[in-house]
mmCIF file of C-alpha atoms and ligand atoms in Angstrom:
data_model
loop_
_atom_site.group_PDB
_atom_site.id
_atom_site.type_symbol
_atom_site.label_atom_id
_atom_site.label_comp_id
_atom_site.label_asym_id
_atom_site.label_seq_id
_atom_site.Cartn_x
_atom_site.Cartn_y
_atom_site.Cartn_z
ATOM 1 C CA MET A 342 14.697 -93.122 -72.213
ATOM 2 C CA ASN A 343 16.365 -95.406 -69.859
ATOM 3 C CA THR A 344 19.741 -93.770 -68.966
ATOM 4 C CA ALA A 345 21.113 -96.184 -66.670
ATOM 5 C CA ALA A 346 24.532 -95.540 -66.170
ATOM 6 C CA ALA A 347 27.406 -97.434 -67.601
ATOM 7 C CA SER A 348 31.023 -96.604 -66.629
ATOM 8 C CA PRO A 349 32.925 -94.807 -69.147
ATOM 9 C CA SER A 350 34.092 -96.803 -71.851
ATOM 10 C CA THR A 351 37.709 -98.089 -71.895
ATOM 11 C CA ARG A 352 37.142 -100.066 -74.998
ATOM 12 C CA PRO A 353 38.826 -99.359 -78.202
ATOM 13 C CA SER A 354 36.515 -97.323 -80.297
ATOM 14 C CA LEU A 355 34.514 -99.427 -82.908
ATOM 15 C CA GLY A 356 34.634 -96.635 -85.615
ATOM 16 C CA VAL A 357 31.973 -94.102 -85.860
ATOM 17 C CA ALA A 358 28.198 -94.577 -86.051
ATOM 18 C CA LEU A 359 26.091 -91.894 -88.057
ATOM 19 C CA ILE A 360 22.773 -91.905 -86.667
ATOM 20 C CA THR A 361 20.069 -89.732 -88.330
ATOM 21 C CA GLY A 362 17.206 -88.607 -86.338
ATOM 22 C CA ALA A 363 19.065 -89.023 -83.377
ATOM 23 C CA SER A 364 17.343 -86.037 -81.329
ATOM 24 C CA SER A 365 14.630 -88.146 -79.817
ATOM 25 C CA GLY A 366 12.786 -91.475 -79.799
ATOM 26 C CA ILE A 367 14.259 -94.651 -81.475
ATOM 27 C CA GLY A 368 17.758 -92.443 -82.840
ATOM 28 C CA ALA A 369 18.399 -91.070 -79.494
ATOM 29 C CA VAL A 370 18.321 -94.660 -77.988
ATOM 30 C CA TYR A 371 20.589 -96.098 -80.686
ATOM 31 C CA ALA A 372 23.117 -93.219 -79.719
ATOM 32 C CA ASP A 373 22.807 -94.383 -75.995
ATOM 33 C CA ARG A 374 23.614 -97.923 -76.899
ATOM 34 C CA LEU A 375 25.951 -97.644 -79.836
ATOM 35 C CA ALA A 376 28.033 -95.105 -77.723
ATOM 36 C CA ARG A 377 28.036 -97.701 -74.650
ATOM 37 C CA ARG A 378 29.186 -100.108 -77.142
ATOM 38 C CA GLY A 379 31.903 -98.090 -78.201
ATOM 39 C CA TYR A 380 31.138 -96.566 -80.942
ATOM 40 C CA ASP A 381 32.009 -92.785 -81.384
ATOM 41 C CA LEU A 382 29.023 -90.810 -82.938
ATOM 42 C CA VAL A 383 27.665 -88.340 -85.634
ATOM 43 C CA LEU A 384 24.469 -87.272 -84.547
ATOM 44 C CA VAL A 385 22.236 -85.790 -87.321
ATOM 45 C CA ALA A 386 18.560 -84.017 -86.787
ATOM 46 C CA ARG A 387 17.363 -80.393 -87.127
ATOM 47 C CA ASP A 388 17.083 -79.649 -83.307
ATOM 48 C CA GLY A 389 20.819 -78.833 -82.617
ATOM 49 C CA ALA A 390 20.217 -78.135 -78.952
ATOM 50 C CA ARG A 391 18.892 -81.412 -78.156
ATOM 51 C CA LEU A 392 21.501 -83.127 -80.334
ATOM 52 C CA SER A 393 24.224 -81.096 -78.292
ATOM 53 C CA ALA A 394 22.714 -82.282 -74.900
ATOM 54 C CA LEU A 395 22.612 -85.963 -75.808
ATOM 55 C CA ALA A 396 26.036 -85.615 -77.472
ATOM 56 C CA GLY A 397 27.593 -84.130 -73.979
ATOM 57 C CA ARG A 398 25.682 -86.785 -71.989
ATOM 58 C CA LEU A 399 27.225 -89.669 -73.924
ATOM 59 C CA GLN A 400 30.655 -88.110 -74.131
ATOM 60 C CA ARG A 401 30.271 -87.693 -69.942
ATOM 61 C CA GLU A 402 28.602 -91.426 -69.449
ATOM 62 C CA ALA A 403 30.102 -93.584 -72.254
ATOM 63 C CA GLY A 404 33.435 -91.630 -72.763
ATOM 64 C CA VAL A 405 33.030 -91.540 -76.627
ATOM 65 C CA GLN A 406 33.523 -88.566 -79.206
ATOM 66 C CA ALA A 407 29.853 -87.364 -80.015
ATOM 67 C CA GLU A 408 29.599 -84.931 -82.767
ATOM 68 C CA VAL A 409 26.629 -82.606 -83.790
ATOM 69 C CA LEU A 410 25.612 -82.785 -87.356
ATOM 70 C CA GLN A 411 22.597 -80.283 -87.609
ATOM 71 C CA ALA A 412 20.720 -81.068 -90.912
ATOM 72 C CA ASP A 413 17.374 -81.074 -92.336
ATOM 73 C CA LEU A 414 17.242 -84.150 -94.288
ATOM 74 C CA THR A 415 14.545 -82.874 -96.605
ATOM 75 C CA ASP A 416 16.489 -80.078 -97.633
ATOM 76 C CA ARG A 417 19.004 -80.717 -100.562
ATOM 77 C CA ALA A 418 21.965 -78.724 -99.338
ATOM 78 C CA ASP A 419 22.067 -80.272 -95.932
ATOM 79 C CA LEU A 420 21.308 -83.974 -97.297
ATOM 80 C CA ALA A 421 24.428 -83.372 -99.487
ATOM 81 C CA ARG A 422 26.068 -82.369 -96.345
ATOM 82 C CA VAL A 423 25.498 -85.673 -95.091
ATOM 83 C CA GLU A 424 25.983 -87.564 -97.872
ATOM 84 C CA GLN A 425 29.733 -85.808 -98.050
ATOM 85 C CA ARG A 426 30.499 -86.809 -94.586
ATOM 86 C CA LEU A 427 29.586 -90.587 -95.101
ATOM 87 C CA GLN A 428 31.913 -90.323 -98.335
ATOM 88 C CA ALA A 429 34.594 -88.761 -96.952
ATOM 89 C CA ASP A 430 35.147 -90.104 -93.133
ATOM 90 C CA ALA A 431 36.535 -93.440 -93.099
ATOM 91 C CA ARG A 432 36.024 -93.611 -89.562
ATOM 92 C CA ILE A 433 32.375 -94.387 -90.275
ATOM 93 C CA THR A 434 31.586 -98.055 -89.599
ATOM 94 C CA LEU A 435 28.024 -97.827 -89.269
ATOM 95 C CA LEU A 436 24.781 -96.014 -90.773
ATOM 96 C CA VAL A 437 21.688 -95.793 -88.847
ATOM 97 C CA ASN A 438 18.943 -94.656 -91.407
ATOM 98 C CA ASN A 439 16.353 -93.668 -88.850
ATOM 99 C CA ALA A 440 15.023 -90.139 -89.255
ATOM 100 C CA GLY A 441 11.232 -90.241 -90.277
ATOM 101 C CA MET A 442 8.135 -88.784 -89.959
ATOM 102 C CA ALA A 443 4.283 -89.858 -90.306
ATOM 103 C CA VAL A 444 1.502 -87.938 -91.922
ATOM 104 C CA SER A 445 -1.774 -89.066 -90.431
ATOM 105 C CA GLY A 446 -5.131 -89.154 -92.867
ATOM 106 C CA THR A 447 -6.468 -90.433 -95.949
ATOM 107 C CA LEU A 448 -4.638 -89.592 -99.173
ATOM 108 C CA ALA A 449 -7.744 -87.167 -99.937
ATOM 109 C CA THR A 450 -7.726 -85.493 -96.551
ATOM 110 C CA ALA A 451 -3.919 -85.456 -95.544
ATOM 111 C CA ASP A 452 -1.825 -82.334 -96.057
ATOM 112 C CA ILE A 453 -0.386 -83.138 -99.147
ATOM 113 C CA ASP A 454 2.541 -81.038 -98.533
ATOM 114 C CA ALA A 455 3.393 -82.824 -95.600
ATOM 115 C CA VAL A 456 3.142 -86.021 -97.357
ATOM 116 C CA GLU A 457 5.603 -84.648 -100.090
ATOM 117 C CA ARG A 458 7.839 -83.711 -97.213
ATOM 118 C CA MET A 459 7.304 -87.245 -95.597
ATOM 119 C CA ILE A 460 8.170 -88.889 -98.952
ATOM 120 C CA ALA A 461 11.653 -86.692 -99.344
ATOM 121 C CA LEU A 462 12.517 -87.664 -95.549
ATOM 122 C CA ASN A 463 11.455 -91.443 -95.403
ATOM 123 C CA VAL A 464 12.482 -92.121 -98.974
ATOM 124 C CA LEU A 465 14.807 -89.714 -100.753
ATOM 125 C CA ALA A 466 16.961 -89.162 -97.799
ATOM 126 C CA PRO A 467 17.773 -92.379 -96.632
ATOM 127 C CA THR A 468 18.189 -93.592 -100.512
ATOM 128 C CA ARG A 469 21.052 -91.039 -101.154
ATOM 129 C CA LEU A 470 22.502 -91.769 -97.511
ATOM 130 C CA ALA A 471 22.521 -95.706 -98.301
ATOM 131 C CA ALA A 472 24.033 -94.770 -101.581
ATOM 132 C CA ALA A 473 27.095 -92.823 -100.163
ATOM 133 C CA ALA A 474 27.293 -95.482 -97.424
ATOM 134 C CA ALA A 475 27.220 -98.206 -99.914
ATOM 135 C CA LYS A 476 29.968 -96.759 -101.945
ATOM 136 C CA ALA A 477 32.479 -96.250 -99.036
ATOM 137 C CA PHE A 478 31.485 -99.252 -97.223
ATOM 138 C CA ALA A 479 32.043 -101.371 -100.135
ATOM 139 C CA ALA A 480 35.287 -99.652 -100.992
ATOM 140 C CA ARG A 481 36.529 -100.700 -97.668
ATOM 141 C CA LYS A 482 34.904 -104.211 -97.818
ATOM 142 C CA ALA A 483 33.337 -103.547 -94.613
ATOM 143 C CA GLY A 484 30.450 -101.554 -92.677
ATOM 144 C CA THR A 485 27.186 -101.979 -91.464
ATOM 145 C CA LEU A 486 24.304 -100.244 -92.703
ATOM 146 C CA VAL A 487 20.814 -100.089 -90.505
ATOM 147 C CA ASN A 488 17.632 -98.908 -92.052
ATOM 148 C CA ILE A 489 14.247 -98.382 -89.958
ATOM 149 C CA ALA A 490 11.481 -99.378 -91.920
ATOM 150 C CA SER A 491 8.177 -100.393 -90.069
ATOM 151 C CA VAL A 492 5.760 -103.077 -89.813
ATOM 152 C CA LEU A 493 3.362 -100.972 -91.562
ATOM 153 C CA ALA A 494 5.133 -102.007 -94.741
ATOM 154 C CA LEU A 495 3.166 -105.329 -94.165
ATOM 155 C CA VAL A 496 -0.391 -104.008 -93.312
ATOM 156 C CA PRO A 497 -0.902 -100.765 -95.551
ATOM 157 C CA GLU A 498 -4.608 -101.054 -94.290
ATOM 158 C CA MET A 499 -3.815 -100.309 -90.789
ATOM 159 C CA PHE A 500 -2.650 -96.678 -91.338
ATOM 160 C CA SER A 501 -1.949 -93.987 -94.106
ATOM 161 C CA GLY A 502 -1.112 -95.894 -97.330
ATOM 162 C CA THR A 503 1.450 -93.104 -97.927
ATOM 163 C CA TYR A 504 3.391 -93.583 -94.756
ATOM 164 C CA SER A 505 3.189 -97.450 -95.199
ATOM 165 C CA GLY A 506 4.396 -97.047 -98.817
ATOM 166 C CA THR A 507 7.348 -95.241 -97.690
ATOM 167 C CA LYS A 508 8.318 -97.876 -95.267
ATOM 168 C CA ALA A 509 7.667 -100.819 -98.042
ATOM 169 C CA TYR A 510 10.089 -98.945 -99.939
ATOM 170 C CA VAL A 511 12.800 -99.079 -97.045
ATOM 171 C CA LEU A 512 12.286 -102.778 -96.636
ATOM 172 C CA ASN A 513 12.498 -103.494 -100.400
ATOM 173 C CA LEU A 514 15.397 -101.182 -100.721
ATOM 174 C CA THR A 515 17.035 -102.938 -98.026
ATOM 175 C CA ARG A 516 16.262 -106.567 -99.559
ATOM 176 C CA SER A 517 17.788 -105.456 -102.913
ATOM 177 C CA LEU A 518 20.918 -104.075 -100.727
ATOM 178 C CA GLN A 519 21.463 -106.960 -98.769
ATOM 179 C CA GLN A 520 22.065 -108.993 -102.334
ATOM 180 C CA GLU A 521 23.996 -106.148 -103.597
ATOM 181 C CA LEU A 522 26.086 -105.196 -100.558
ATOM 182 C CA GLY A 523 26.308 -108.723 -98.703
ATOM 183 C CA PRO A 524 29.131 -110.397 -101.286
ATOM 184 C CA GLN A 525 31.025 -106.987 -100.768
ATOM 185 C CA GLY A 526 31.293 -107.473 -96.735
ATOM 186 C CA VAL A 527 28.697 -105.115 -95.966
ATOM 187 C CA ARG A 528 26.083 -105.897 -93.444
ATOM 188 C CA VAL A 529 22.640 -104.864 -94.103
ATOM 189 C CA GLN A 530 19.595 -105.068 -91.555
ATOM 190 C CA ALA A 531 15.937 -103.760 -92.114
ATOM 191 C CA VAL A 532 14.278 -103.026 -88.528
ATOM 192 C CA MET A 533 10.773 -103.288 -88.623
ATOM 193 C CA PRO A 534 9.055 -101.682 -85.409
ATOM 194 C CA GLY A 535 5.610 -101.809 -84.408
ATOM 195 C CA ALA A 536 4.137 -98.944 -82.536
ATOM 196 C CA THR A 537 6.706 -97.503 -80.395
ATOM 197 C CA ARG A 538 6.418 -95.024 -77.540
ATOM 198 C CA THR A 539 8.045 -92.012 -79.323
ATOM 199 C CA GLU A 540 7.120 -88.476 -80.240
ATOM 200 C CA ILE A 541 6.287 -89.442 -83.664
ATOM 201 C CA TRP A 542 2.554 -90.179 -82.690
ATOM 202 C CA ASP A 543 2.102 -86.802 -81.544
ATOM 203 C CA ARG A 544 3.871 -85.213 -84.213
ATOM 204 C CA SER A 545 1.580 -87.013 -86.753
ATOM 205 C CA GLY A 546 -1.354 -85.873 -85.041
ATOM 206 C CA THR A 547 -2.477 -89.179 -83.722
ATOM 207 C CA PRO A 548 -2.216 -88.984 -80.030
ATOM 208 C CA LEU A 549 -0.053 -91.743 -78.344
ATOM 209 C CA HIS A 550 -3.013 -92.273 -75.987
ATOM 210 C CA HIS A 551 -5.357 -93.100 -78.516
ATOM 211 C CA LEU A 552 -3.569 -96.497 -79.418
ATOM 212 C CA PRO A 553 -4.235 -99.634 -77.393
ATOM 213 C CA GLN A 554 -1.255 -100.053 -74.667
ATOM 214 C CA ALA A 555 -0.937 -103.774 -75.455
ATOM 215 C CA MET A 556 0.334 -102.769 -78.946
ATOM 216 C CA LEU A 557 2.979 -100.091 -77.818
ATOM 217 C CA MET A 558 6.539 -100.967 -77.177
ATOM 218 C CA ASP A 559 8.870 -98.789 -75.075
ATOM 219 C CA VAL A 560 11.886 -97.426 -77.235
ATOM 220 C CA ASP A 561 14.527 -98.952 -74.954
ATOM 221 C CA ALA A 562 13.036 -102.284 -75.366
ATOM 222 C CA LEU A 563 12.526 -101.974 -79.238
ATOM 223 C CA VAL A 564 16.071 -100.546 -79.795
ATOM 224 C CA ASP A 565 17.701 -103.351 -77.643
ATOM 225 C CA ALA A 566 15.641 -106.006 -79.594
ATOM 226 C CA ALA A 567 16.581 -104.486 -82.981
ATOM 227 C CA LEU A 568 20.396 -104.482 -81.761
ATOM 228 C CA ALA A 569 19.946 -108.098 -80.451
ATOM 229 C CA GLY A 570 18.685 -108.986 -84.027
ATOM 230 C CA LEU A 571 21.602 -107.245 -85.618
ATOM 231 C CA ASP A 572 24.220 -109.169 -83.382
ATOM 232 C CA GLN A 573 22.328 -112.327 -84.270
ATOM 233 C CA GLY A 574 22.938 -111.601 -88.104
ATOM 234 C CA GLU A 575 19.102 -111.029 -89.118
ATOM 235 C CA ALA A 576 18.458 -109.323 -92.474
ATOM 236 C CA VAL A 577 15.148 -108.278 -91.324
ATOM 237 C CA THR A 578 14.347 -107.883 -87.412
ATOM 238 C CA ILE A 579 10.457 -107.464 -86.266
ATOM 239 C CA PRO A 580 10.791 -107.021 -82.488
ATOM 240 C CA SER A 581 7.599 -107.629 -81.485
ATOM 241 C CA LEU A 582 7.126 -110.998 -83.871
ATOM 242 C CA GLU A 583 7.209 -114.216 -81.480
ATOM 243 C CA ALA A 584 6.371 -116.434 -84.412
ATOM 244 C CA VAL A 585 9.559 -115.839 -86.599
ATOM 245 C CA HIS A 586 8.478 -118.886 -88.567
ATOM 246 C CA GLU A 587 5.435 -117.003 -90.012
ATOM 247 C CA TRP A 588 7.994 -114.116 -91.452
ATOM 248 C CA ASN A 589 10.061 -116.638 -92.773
ATOM 249 C CA ALA A 590 6.868 -118.571 -94.456
ATOM 250 C CA LEU A 591 5.773 -114.925 -95.984
ATOM 251 C CA GLU A 592 9.318 -114.674 -97.480
ATOM 252 C CA ASP A 593 9.217 -118.159 -98.645
ATOM 253 C CA ALA A 594 6.030 -117.773 -100.413
ATOM 254 C CA ARG A 595 7.089 -114.474 -102.178
ATOM 255 C CA ARG A 596 10.326 -115.920 -103.624
ATOM 256 C CA ALA A 597 8.454 -118.924 -104.639
ATOM 257 C CA LEU A 598 6.528 -116.624 -106.964
ATOM 258 C CA GLY A 599 9.652 -115.523 -108.609
ATOM 259 C CA PRO A 600 9.387 -117.829 -111.354
ATOM 260 C CA PHE A 601 6.097 -117.383 -112.302
ATOM 261 C CA LEU A 602 5.834 -113.399 -112.404
ATOM 262 C CA SER A 603 7.380 -112.484 -115.792
ATOM 263 C CA LEU A 604 6.537 -114.819 -118.685
ATOM 264 C CA GLN A 605 5.845 -114.322 -122.322
ATOM 265 C CA GLN A 606 2.090 -115.616 -121.992
ATOM 266 C CA PRO A 607 -0.713 -114.119 -120.012
ATOM 267 C CA ALA A 608 -2.255 -116.760 -117.548
ATOM 268 C CA THR A 609 -4.768 -118.859 -118.870
ATOM 269 C CA ARG A 610 -7.681 -117.190 -117.086
ATOM 270 C CA TYR A 611 -7.268 -114.202 -118.998
ATOM 271 C CA THR A 612 -7.025 -115.767 -122.477
ATOM 272 C CA ARG A 613 -10.057 -118.159 -121.793
ATOM 273 C CA ALA A 614 -13.377 -117.331 -124.122
ATOM 274 C CA PRO A 615 -15.919 -115.658 -121.710
ATOM 275 C CA ALA A 616 -18.667 -118.212 -120.929
ATOM 276 C CA ALA A 617 -21.680 -117.638 -123.132
ATOM 277 C CA ALA A 618 -24.738 -115.960 -121.367
ATOM 278 C CA ALA A 619 -27.235 -118.396 -120.111
HETATM 279 N N1 NAP B 1938 7.544 -94.355 -83.212
HETATM 280 C C1 NAP B 1938 6.833 -95.591 -83.806
HETATM 281 O O1 NAP B 1938 5.937 -96.079 -83.760
HETATM 282 C C2 NAP B 1938 7.399 -96.207 -85.271
HETATM 283 C C3 NAP B 1938 6.986 -97.526 -85.658
HETATM 284 C C4 NAP B 1938 7.478 -97.881 -86.849
HETATM 285 C C5 NAP B 1938 8.564 -97.054 -87.351
HETATM 286 N N2 NAP B 1938 8.982 -95.888 -86.852
HETATM 287 C C6 NAP B 1938 10.263 -95.222 -87.467
HETATM 288 O O2 NAP B 1938 11.429 -95.109 -86.696
HETATM 289 C C7 NAP B 1938 11.905 -93.906 -87.183
HETATM 290 C C8 NAP B 1938 12.276 -93.122 -85.917
HETATM 291 O O3 NAP B 1938 11.065 -92.335 -85.232
HETATM 292 P P1 NAP B 1938 10.605 -92.339 -84.034
HETATM 293 O O4 NAP B 1938 9.550 -93.250 -83.719
HETATM 294 O O5 NAP B 1938 12.216 -92.472 -83.039
HETATM 295 O O6 NAP B 1938 10.120 -90.753 -83.847
HETATM 296 P P2 NAP B 1938 10.731 -89.258 -83.207
HETATM 297 O O7 NAP B 1938 10.711 -89.153 -81.761
HETATM 298 O O8 NAP B 1938 9.588 -88.225 -83.931
HETATM 299 O O9 NAP B 1938 11.839 -89.040 -84.127
HETATM 300 C C9 NAP B 1938 12.146 -88.863 -85.376
HETATM 301 C C10 NAP B 1938 13.745 -88.409 -85.446
HETATM 302 O O10 NAP B 1938 13.605 -87.779 -87.173
HETATM 303 C C11 NAP B 1938 14.163 -86.280 -86.853
HETATM 304 N N3 NAP B 1938 13.694 -85.597 -88.059
HETATM 305 C C12 NAP B 1938 12.300 -85.720 -88.190
HETATM 306 N N4 NAP B 1938 12.536 -84.463 -89.394
HETATM 307 C C13 NAP B 1938 13.508 -84.582 -89.789
HETATM 308 C C14 NAP B 1938 14.377 -84.023 -91.145
HETATM 309 N N5 NAP B 1938 13.609 -83.347 -91.604
HETATM 310 N N6 NAP B 1938 15.485 -83.725 -90.929
HETATM 311 C C15 NAP B 1938 16.308 -84.355 -90.056
HETATM 312 N N7 NAP B 1938 15.516 -85.086 -88.917
HETATM 313 C C16 NAP B 1938 14.365 -85.171 -88.985
HETATM 314 C C17 NAP B 1938 13.325 -86.035 -85.442
HETATM 315 O O11 NAP B 1938 14.556 -84.745 -85.227
HETATM 316 P P3 NAP B 1938 14.535 -83.188 -85.241
HETATM 317 O O12 NAP B 1938 12.927 -82.978 -85.169
HETATM 318 O O13 NAP B 1938 15.369 -82.551 -84.436
HETATM 319 O O14 NAP B 1938 14.925 -82.992 -86.723
HETATM 320 C C18 NAP B 1938 13.843 -87.134 -84.881
HETATM 321 O O15 NAP B 1938 15.085 -87.038 -84.183
HETATM 322 C C19 NAP B 1938 11.126 -93.378 -88.288
HETATM 323 O O16 NAP B 1938 12.025 -93.658 -89.428
HETATM 324 C C20 NAP B 1938 9.882 -93.814 -87.850
HETATM 325 O O17 NAP B 1938 9.131 -93.960 -89.316
HETATM 326 C C21 NAP B 1938 8.629 -95.446 -85.695
#
């Protein structure tokens, strides 16, 4: 991670950002960047020692308050503690729903218990945390929710279907929350990283060096682009996509299907009599 120094902040706090999965990778860089913007932090993950080291560094370097909230988000009691914090702490203005894991392999060959843990971490946890934040932010008519999805939401053929499915869920949830919470003054952004140089790859059993370098983004560049997308008011940020019109065209095509997806009658191709055999 690039830890280029910034002088301790004298800016007023922007409130508190609660970041899940802050002990490494994307979450740790969000913590760094948000601290330098003037947010106080609540850092969530399992590895308390790593979180404490990061919190200490950011307190020294950025002059913010940084608290460690050690939690295994696949554990219902730990998850409930984080939800309660989101509901009870009115200083929290930003939730980065980032903690996640991947499991390599086909459905038939993957460790199915690991797949279940992944669904708990990538789907259930961000859902419950988003719900807690949605209630709190909507009541205050302010707040920002950032959900870390993945470009694999769009291309399930490129990795495991289960991981891709969890990220498609995050994208769909985000799209729906934007409609639900936007009118109540709450910003919601989906971030869709492509392959990014973090520990997730080695942890999932797909070594980073197996990936073509041209596909791999450095984590600092990824988070800086995601925050630039947030600043620009983007609903969905795809950091590596230059041709943003391609994404907009896909969205337009998806929305154009809307009026035709639920009708009283089946399409005529399903009701025509089969052609007689020659
Ligand atoms: N890197 C990529 O190529 C890529 C691409 C697209 C999307 N993403 C998404 O980006 C997000 C961050 O991943 P990353 O790439 O930064 O990977 P990472 O470096 O492995 O970070 C994952 C974070 O999640 C935390 N975590 C894992 N299991 C947890 C659990 N049971 N409870 C609480 N926290 C847990 C980890 O901390 P502890 O181990 O300390 O708990 C760590 O802080 C994930 O949602 C991932 O799906 C990554």
